[in-house]
Amino acid sequence: MKVLTVVGARPQFIKAAPVSRAIRQQAEEILVHTGQHYDKAMSEVFFEELNIPVPDYNLHVGSKSHGAQTGEMLSKVEEVIVKEKPDCVLVYGDTNSTLAGALAAAKLHVPVAHVEAGLRSFNRRMPEEINRVLTDHVSRWLFCPTQTAVGHLANEGITDGVYLSGDVMLDAVNYNSKLAEQKATILQNLGLEPGSYILITLHRAENTDDPSRLRSIIGAINELPLPAVLPLHPRTRGKLAEYGLEITNPLVKRIDPVGYLDMLQLEVNAKKILTDSGGVQKEAFFAKVPCITMRDETEWTETVTLGTNILVGADQSKILEAVERFEVDFSKVEPVFGDGQAARNIVEQLKQDLR
């Protein structure tokens, strides 16, 4: 079995790590990095920390408009598929890299495996929603993290090749948590006490590309009454400068993007997490930390239904109210993301079908 894996962004590196380990125990993997995330803090450090093999191909596509970026990826991934002749192409999540890998494979009649299939925010204005829907509809294997995702696919008429695999991010958290405890020094470096601070992440285009939404969010951050840490995404930093916005709250520590092990430590020890990231919403769930999501909807609806996550949009007053009042009793929360064996389940299914 020869699997060609396409990744390109930070969340995909995290998801790919446990699956790549499982593949390489019993098959051949060709790893393609599109270069969607390309600076060291957002890319190279994750390969180093997570022991992901050095990519066989780095396409160096970099930052462009959605159409230009996806088109260049599509062309370059196609060349690699033609050269390597894999048995299947494996893609993750909902980025432009995901869609480009899936389309290139489908047009060459190479079967596609989509890890994290079936997620829906039902907001077609989000580029991620378009990417995940289109990828699901050209995939041969659809590996769903939850039963809710299976149901979304059934509602769209997709039932063949659908598997409830569990969530590979739970595999990654389980594998790396102990490593983070041993190696990560981020709390000491920043002078933070466990349970004393809010962790903030802010990078979604729906927030950063909309001046009014970003202004409202920064307004809330500037009024936070507790110490906070904000690893500042390059896109967000650029947009703050473009719109003339500043973080003036002295309680907020702005730092460069951090590696996965440092991020795990920041998540596990936070009092609350304020985010617009899909992956961080789940990691907050795994870490048993209340999550406040600065979006109007989420693809991880289970976290909202179970009461561990609250949606506040970009509303300044709702953000501040949730920071003050939102609490969660995790002893009453049902585990819904599998048993931490998703990578093994995925590889066993591929091996069985490709035998």
Tab-separated table of C-alpha atoms in Angstrom:
chain	number	residue	atom	x	y	z
A	1	MET	CA	0.000	0.000	0.000
A	2	LYS	CA	1.396	3.368	-1.051
A	3	VAL	CA	-0.280	6.440	0.468
A	4	LEU	CA	0.373	9.988	-0.703
A	5	THR	CA	-0.424	12.433	2.104
A	6	VAL	CA	-1.044	16.123	1.405
A	7	VAL	CA	-0.650	18.664	4.229
A	8	GLY	CA	-0.049	22.385	4.271
A	9	ALA	CA	-1.172	24.088	7.476
A	10	ARG	CA	-0.457	23.846	11.199
A	11	PRO	CA	-3.628	21.890	12.156
A	12	GLN	CA	-2.877	19.319	9.463
A	13	PHE	CA	0.644	18.697	10.744
A	14	ILE	CA	-0.839	17.861	14.151
A	15	LYS	CA	-3.460	15.529	12.666
A	16	ALA	CA	-0.992	13.865	10.307
A	17	ALA	CA	1.537	12.970	13.006
A	18	PRO	CA	-0.313	9.963	14.536
A	19	VAL	CA	-1.640	8.759	11.179
A	20	SER	CA	1.795	8.937	9.538
A	21	ARG	CA	3.250	6.879	12.379
A	22	ALA	CA	0.531	4.262	11.880
A	23	ILE	CA	0.957	4.183	8.086
A	24	ARG	CA	4.733	3.816	8.209
A	25	GLN	CA	4.524	0.814	10.519
A	26	GLN	CA	3.050	-1.257	7.703
A	27	ALA	CA	3.043	0.669	4.408
A	28	GLU	CA	4.782	3.333	2.321
A	29	GLU	CA	3.914	7.006	2.717
A	30	ILE	CA	4.868	9.891	0.433
A	31	LEU	CA	4.471	13.168	2.347
A	32	VAL	CA	3.703	16.343	0.367
A	33	HIS	CA	3.840	19.750	2.068
A	34	THR	CA	2.155	22.391	-0.089
A	35	GLY	CA	3.823	25.270	1.760
A	36	GLN	CA	0.507	26.933	2.672
A	37	HIS	CA	2.025	27.659	6.094
A	38	TYR	CA	5.627	28.397	5.341
A	39	ASP	CA	7.401	30.334	8.094
A	40	LYS	CA	9.292	28.385	10.749
A	41	ALA	CA	6.899	29.229	13.594
A	42	MET	CA	3.873	27.994	11.669
A	43	SER	CA	5.457	25.049	9.852
A	44	GLU	CA	8.963	23.713	10.391
A	45	VAL	CA	8.762	23.657	14.191
A	46	PHE	CA	5.796	21.262	14.059
A	47	PHE	CA	7.680	18.708	11.979
A	48	GLU	CA	10.548	18.887	14.479
A	49	GLU	CA	8.427	18.641	17.631
A	50	LEU	CA	5.954	16.017	16.456
A	51	ASN	CA	8.569	13.763	14.867
A	52	ILE	CA	6.845	13.981	11.498
A	53	PRO	CA	9.170	12.779	8.725
A	54	VAL	CA	10.725	15.442	6.524
A	55	PRO	CA	8.340	15.957	3.578
A	56	ASP	CA	9.303	14.135	0.401
A	57	TYR	CA	8.044	17.171	-1.524
A	58	ASN	CA	7.726	20.800	-0.452
A	59	LEU	CA	5.773	22.715	-3.070
A	60	HIS	CA	6.571	26.191	-1.609
A	61	VAL	CA	3.242	27.666	-2.736
A	62	GLY	CA	3.095	30.266	0.043
A	63	SER	CA	0.494	32.965	0.634
A	64	LYS	CA	-1.769	34.006	-2.259
A	65	SER	CA	-5.438	34.681	-2.949
A	66	HIS	CA	-7.666	31.623	-2.527
A	67	GLY	CA	-7.958	31.008	-6.261
A	68	ALA	CA	-4.284	31.503	-7.058
A	69	GLN	CA	-3.122	29.450	-4.088
A	70	THR	CA	-5.491	26.550	-4.724
A	71	GLY	CA	-4.759	26.562	-8.450
A	72	GLU	CA	-0.995	26.432	-7.977
A	73	MET	CA	-1.344	23.653	-5.413
A	74	LEU	CA	-3.627	21.695	-7.733
A	75	SER	CA	-1.114	21.850	-10.565
A	76	LYS	CA	1.875	20.919	-8.422
A	77	VAL	CA	0.144	18.125	-6.482
A	78	GLU	CA	-1.035	16.659	-9.789
A	79	GLU	CA	2.576	16.421	-10.961
A	80	VAL	CA	3.563	14.548	-7.804
A	81	ILE	CA	0.661	12.106	-8.089
A	82	VAL	CA	1.528	11.336	-11.713
A	83	LYS	CA	5.126	10.701	-10.718
A	84	GLU	CA	4.524	8.643	-7.556
A	85	LYS	CA	1.440	6.637	-8.662
A	86	PRO	CA	0.006	6.124	-5.146
A	87	ASP	CA	-2.818	3.734	-4.268
A	88	CYS	CA	-4.665	6.594	-2.580
A	89	VAL	CA	-4.302	10.254	-1.618
A	90	LEU	CA	-4.921	11.189	2.017
A	91	VAL	CA	-6.056	14.708	2.953
A	92	TYR	CA	-7.000	16.356	6.238
A	93	GLY	CA	-9.526	18.931	7.338
A	94	ASP	CA	-10.667	21.930	5.336
A	95	THR	CA	-7.830	24.080	3.988
A	96	ASN	CA	-6.969	25.010	0.410
A	97	SER	CA	-4.331	22.260	0.592
A	98	THR	CA	-7.108	19.758	1.381
A	99	LEU	CA	-9.206	20.750	-1.603
A	100	ALA	CA	-6.251	20.910	-4.003
A	101	GLY	CA	-5.052	17.444	-2.991
A	102	ALA	CA	-8.526	15.969	-3.285
A	103	LEU	CA	-9.288	17.517	-6.685
A	104	ALA	CA	-5.920	16.588	-8.165
A	105	ALA	CA	-6.383	12.967	-7.097
A	106	ALA	CA	-10.017	12.718	-8.164
A	107	LYS	CA	-9.290	14.042	-11.664
A	108	LEU	CA	-6.538	11.436	-12.026
A	109	HIS	CA	-8.896	8.698	-10.773
A	110	VAL	CA	-6.817	8.080	-7.650
A	111	PRO	CA	-9.127	7.381	-4.672
A	112	VAL	CA	-9.229	10.044	-1.952
A	113	ALA	CA	-9.316	9.470	1.812
A	114	HIS	CA	-10.605	12.449	3.804
A	115	VAL	CA	-9.726	12.546	7.498
A	116	GLU	CA	-12.151	14.761	9.462
A	117	ALA	CA	-14.971	14.249	6.975
A	118	GLY	CA	-18.554	15.341	7.575
A	119	LEU	CA	-17.927	18.548	9.495
A	120	ARG	CA	-20.359	21.357	8.736
A	121	SER	CA	-20.697	24.913	9.993
A	122	PHE	CA	-23.477	25.542	7.406
A	123	ASN	CA	-21.895	28.894	6.569
A	124	ARG	CA	-21.004	28.843	2.874
A	125	ARG	CA	-19.297	32.226	3.178
A	126	MET	CA	-16.434	30.491	4.971
A	127	PRO	CA	-13.790	29.188	2.549
A	128	GLU	CA	-13.234	26.257	4.912
A	129	GLU	CA	-16.859	25.170	4.507
A	130	ILE	CA	-16.571	25.136	0.720
A	131	ASN	CA	-13.329	23.151	0.956
A	132	ARG	CA	-14.722	20.494	3.277
A	133	VAL	CA	-17.994	20.029	1.388
A	134	LEU	CA	-16.296	19.638	-2.002
A	135	THR	CA	-13.644	17.311	-0.580
A	136	ASP	CA	-16.275	15.059	0.977
A	137	HIS	CA	-18.116	14.768	-2.316
A	138	VAL	CA	-15.068	13.490	-4.231
A	139	SER	CA	-13.733	11.166	-1.520
A	140	ARG	CA	-13.768	7.360	-1.546
A	141	TRP	CA	-13.150	7.073	2.198
A	142	LEU	CA	-14.754	9.519	4.611
A	143	PHE	CA	-13.299	9.171	8.104
A	144	CYS	CA	-15.624	10.949	10.530
A	145	PRO	CA	-14.563	12.044	14.020
A	146	THR	CA	-18.082	11.893	15.498
A	147	GLN	CA	-21.527	10.445	14.899
A	148	THR	CA	-22.768	13.970	14.172
A	149	ALA	CA	-20.402	14.143	11.188
A	150	VAL	CA	-21.721	10.797	9.920
A	151	GLY	CA	-25.231	12.255	10.107
A	152	HIS	CA	-24.261	15.363	8.138
A	153	LEU	CA	-22.967	13.179	5.296
A	154	ALA	CA	-26.122	11.039	5.304
A	155	ASN	CA	-28.193	14.208	4.985
A	156	GLU	CA	-26.246	14.986	1.796
A	157	GLY	CA	-26.792	11.497	0.423
A	158	ILE	CA	-23.295	10.228	1.238
A	159	THR	CA	-23.372	6.837	2.945
A	160	ASP	CA	-20.881	4.669	1.006
A	161	GLY	CA	-17.339	4.696	2.322
A	162	VAL	CA	-18.309	6.526	5.518
A	163	TYR	CA	-16.513	5.368	8.675
A	164	LEU	CA	-16.779	6.536	12.283
A	165	SER	CA	-13.051	6.508	13.018
A	166	GLY	CA	-12.859	8.815	16.024
A	167	ASP	CA	-10.818	11.996	16.130
A	168	VAL	CA	-7.113	11.918	15.248
A	169	MET	CA	-6.572	15.075	17.296
A	170	LEU	CA	-7.401	13.063	20.416
A	171	ASP	CA	-4.696	10.593	19.358
A	172	ALA	CA	-2.278	13.519	19.024
A	173	VAL	CA	-3.174	15.065	22.381
A	174	ASN	CA	-2.850	11.730	24.181
A	175	TYR	CA	0.523	11.044	22.568
A	176	ASN	CA	1.995	14.498	23.139
A	177	SER	CA	0.614	15.560	26.535
A	178	LYS	CA	3.281	13.787	28.565
A	179	LEU	CA	5.971	15.038	26.202
A	180	ALA	CA	4.672	18.581	26.693
A	181	GLU	CA	4.836	18.223	30.484
A	182	GLN	CA	8.471	17.169	30.238
A	183	LYS	CA	9.704	19.580	27.581
A	184	ALA	CA	7.516	22.690	27.425
A	185	THR	CA	8.725	25.671	29.484
A	186	ILE	CA	6.300	28.271	28.183
A	187	LEU	CA	4.584	28.929	31.529
A	188	GLN	CA	7.871	29.579	33.303
A	189	ASN	CA	9.141	31.694	30.420
A	190	LEU	CA	6.046	33.902	30.532
A	191	GLY	CA	5.763	33.949	34.337
A	192	LEU	CA	2.287	32.375	34.312
A	193	GLU	CA	0.587	30.411	37.067
A	194	PRO	CA	-1.682	27.490	36.046
A	195	GLY	CA	-5.351	28.461	36.027
A	196	SER	CA	-4.634	32.175	36.250
A	197	TYR	CA	-4.857	33.347	32.634
A	198	ILE	CA	-6.956	33.362	29.467
A	199	LEU	CA	-5.460	31.893	26.306
A	200	ILE	CA	-6.476	33.749	23.125
A	201	THR	CA	-6.111	32.670	19.492
A	202	LEU	CA	-7.364	34.847	16.647
A	203	HIS	CA	-6.781	34.141	12.967
A	204	ARG	CA	-9.965	33.257	11.043
A	205	ALA	CA	-10.478	35.312	7.894
A	206	GLU	CA	-14.092	36.019	8.879
A	207	ASN	CA	-12.704	37.975	11.855
A	208	THR	CA	-9.359	39.315	10.649
A	209	ASP	CA	-10.560	40.438	7.204
A	210	ASP	CA	-13.612	42.279	8.553
A	211	PRO	CA	-12.538	45.594	10.148
A	212	SER	CA	-15.704	45.937	12.248
A	213	ARG	CA	-15.478	42.402	13.648
A	214	LEU	CA	-11.779	42.700	14.378
A	215	ARG	CA	-12.292	46.108	16.012
A	216	SER	CA	-14.976	44.663	18.298
A	217	ILE	CA	-12.831	41.674	19.271
A	218	ILE	CA	-9.806	43.868	20.003
A	219	GLY	CA	-12.091	46.119	22.029
A	220	ALA	CA	-13.027	43.137	24.193
A	221	ILE	CA	-9.396	42.023	24.522
A	222	ASN	CA	-8.471	45.531	25.672
A	223	GLU	CA	-11.039	45.268	28.475
A	224	LEU	CA	-10.153	41.782	29.726
A	225	PRO	CA	-9.921	41.824	33.531
A	226	LEU	CA	-7.562	38.827	33.767
A	227	PRO	CA	-4.049	38.123	32.533
A	228	ALA	CA	-4.113	36.770	28.982
A	229	VAL	CA	-1.739	35.289	26.415
A	230	LEU	CA	-2.155	35.864	22.680
A	231	PRO	CA	0.154	33.984	20.270
A	232	LEU	CA	-0.228	36.408	17.385
A	233	HIS	CA	-0.825	34.843	13.976
A	234	PRO	CA	1.058	36.594	11.125
A	235	ARG	CA	-2.214	37.379	9.324
A	236	THR	CA	-3.685	38.963	12.446
A	237	ARG	CA	-0.594	41.048	13.070
A	238	GLY	CA	-0.772	42.374	9.511
A	239	LYS	CA	-4.471	43.189	9.738
A	240	LEU	CA	-4.063	45.033	13.040
A	241	ALA	CA	-1.507	47.275	11.366
A	242	GLU	CA	-3.652	47.679	8.240
A	243	TYR	CA	-6.716	48.778	10.218
A	244	GLY	CA	-4.794	50.884	12.742
A	245	LEU	CA	-5.833	48.731	15.701
A	246	GLU	CA	-3.743	48.194	18.832
A	247	ILE	CA	-3.826	45.883	21.831
A	248	THR	CA	-3.365	48.288	24.717
A	249	ASN	CA	-4.387	46.094	27.658
A	250	PRO	CA	-1.277	45.668	29.857
A	251	LEU	CA	-2.637	42.325	31.097
A	252	VAL	CA	-2.368	40.808	27.598
A	253	LYS	CA	0.971	39.224	26.649
A	254	ARG	CA	1.426	39.197	22.872
A	255	ILE	CA	3.864	36.510	21.788
A	256	ASP	CA	4.970	34.955	18.511
A	257	PRO	CA	3.216	31.742	17.371
A	258	VAL	CA	4.304	28.791	19.496
A	259	GLY	CA	5.008	25.146	18.805
A	260	TYR	CA	2.500	22.397	19.500
A	261	LEU	CA	3.978	21.300	22.830
A	262	ASP	CA	3.989	24.863	24.167
A	263	MET	CA	0.438	25.330	22.872
A	264	LEU	CA	-0.712	22.185	24.670
A	265	GLN	CA	0.768	23.504	27.905
A	266	LEU	CA	-0.920	26.862	27.438
A	267	GLU	CA	-4.262	25.151	26.760
A	268	VAL	CA	-4.148	22.636	29.593
A	269	ASN	CA	-3.253	25.283	32.185
A	270	ALA	CA	-5.571	28.088	31.028
A	271	LYS	CA	-8.502	29.259	33.107
A	272	LYS	CA	-10.515	29.801	29.910
A	273	ILE	CA	-9.783	29.775	26.185
A	274	LEU	CA	-10.965	32.516	23.825
A	275	THR	CA	-10.597	31.449	20.194
A	276	ASP	CA	-11.887	31.388	16.622
A	277	SER	CA	-9.966	28.199	15.768
A	278	GLY	CA	-11.696	24.898	15.080
A	279	GLY	CA	-8.796	22.827	16.366
A	280	VAL	CA	-8.398	24.824	19.565
A	281	GLN	CA	-12.093	24.322	20.369
A	282	LYS	CA	-11.490	20.582	20.415
A	283	GLU	CA	-8.213	20.823	22.279
A	284	ALA	CA	-10.024	22.877	24.931
A	285	PHE	CA	-12.553	20.037	25.189
A	286	PHE	CA	-9.780	17.460	25.614
A	287	ALA	CA	-8.019	19.700	28.164
A	288	LYS	CA	-11.273	20.225	30.115
A	289	VAL	CA	-11.056	24.008	29.830
A	290	PRO	CA	-14.125	26.198	29.105
A	291	CYS	CA	-14.023	27.494	25.521
A	292	ILE	CA	-15.417	30.818	24.290
A	293	THR	CA	-15.612	30.827	20.499
A	294	MET	CA	-15.558	34.123	18.607
A	295	ARG	CA	-17.630	32.873	15.701
A	296	ASP	CA	-21.320	32.824	14.830
A	297	GLU	CA	-21.323	29.070	14.231
A	298	THR	CA	-19.009	26.104	14.652
A	299	GLU	CA	-18.344	22.839	12.851
A	300	TRP	CA	-17.792	21.261	16.301
A	301	THR	CA	-21.452	21.469	17.305
A	302	GLU	CA	-21.000	18.673	19.852
A	303	THR	CA	-18.946	20.963	22.087
A	304	VAL	CA	-21.764	23.524	22.176
A	305	THR	CA	-24.466	20.895	22.725
A	306	LEU	CA	-22.493	19.426	25.624
A	307	GLY	CA	-22.073	22.879	27.168
A	308	THR	CA	-18.252	23.076	27.065
A	309	ASN	CA	-18.161	25.767	24.370
A	310	ILE	CA	-20.157	28.967	23.917
A	311	LEU	CA	-20.504	30.971	20.688
A	312	VAL	CA	-20.182	34.736	21.144
A	313	GLY	CA	-19.480	35.911	17.590
A	314	ALA	CA	-17.505	39.148	17.457
A	315	ASP	CA	-19.778	40.853	19.993
A	316	GLN	CA	-17.652	42.776	22.486
A	317	SER	CA	-20.172	42.616	25.331
A	318	LYS	CA	-20.885	38.888	24.829
A	319	ILE	CA	-17.174	38.098	24.827
A	320	LEU	CA	-16.619	39.949	28.100
A	321	GLU	CA	-19.728	38.445	29.708
A	322	ALA	CA	-18.607	34.912	28.787
A	323	VAL	CA	-15.100	35.556	30.138
A	324	GLU	CA	-16.658	36.577	33.438
A	325	ARG	CA	-19.489	34.046	33.780
A	326	PHE	CA	-19.086	30.980	31.533
A	327	GLU	CA	-18.207	27.889	33.610
A	328	VAL	CA	-18.266	24.156	32.836
A	329	ASP	CA	-18.611	21.062	35.037
A	330	PHE	CA	-16.568	18.604	32.988
A	331	SER	CA	-17.435	15.696	35.294
A	332	LYS	CA	-20.836	15.635	33.577
A	333	VAL	CA	-19.529	15.827	29.996
A	334	GLU	CA	-19.801	12.779	27.744
A	335	PRO	CA	-16.740	11.817	25.627
A	336	VAL	CA	-17.811	11.963	21.969
A	337	PHE	CA	-14.548	11.969	19.996
A	338	GLY	CA	-13.608	8.298	20.200
A	339	ASP	CA	-11.063	6.370	22.235
A	340	GLY	CA	-7.784	7.775	20.927
A	341	GLN	CA	-7.307	5.007	18.337
A	342	ALA	CA	-8.478	6.895	15.246
A	343	ALA	CA	-5.146	6.638	13.392
A	344	ARG	CA	-5.077	2.865	13.765
A	345	ASN	CA	-8.720	2.614	12.648
A	346	ILE	CA	-8.023	4.697	9.527
A	347	VAL	CA	-4.948	2.753	8.454
A	348	GLU	CA	-6.594	-0.631	9.059
A	349	GLN	CA	-9.556	0.359	6.891
A	350	LEU	CA	-7.328	1.613	4.053
A	351	LYS	CA	-5.179	-1.504	4.222
A	352	GLN	CA	-8.245	-3.758	4.128
A	353	ASP	CA	-9.802	-1.993	1.143
A	354	LEU	CA	-6.561	-1.648	-0.832
A	355	ARG	CA	-5.325	-5.169	-0.220
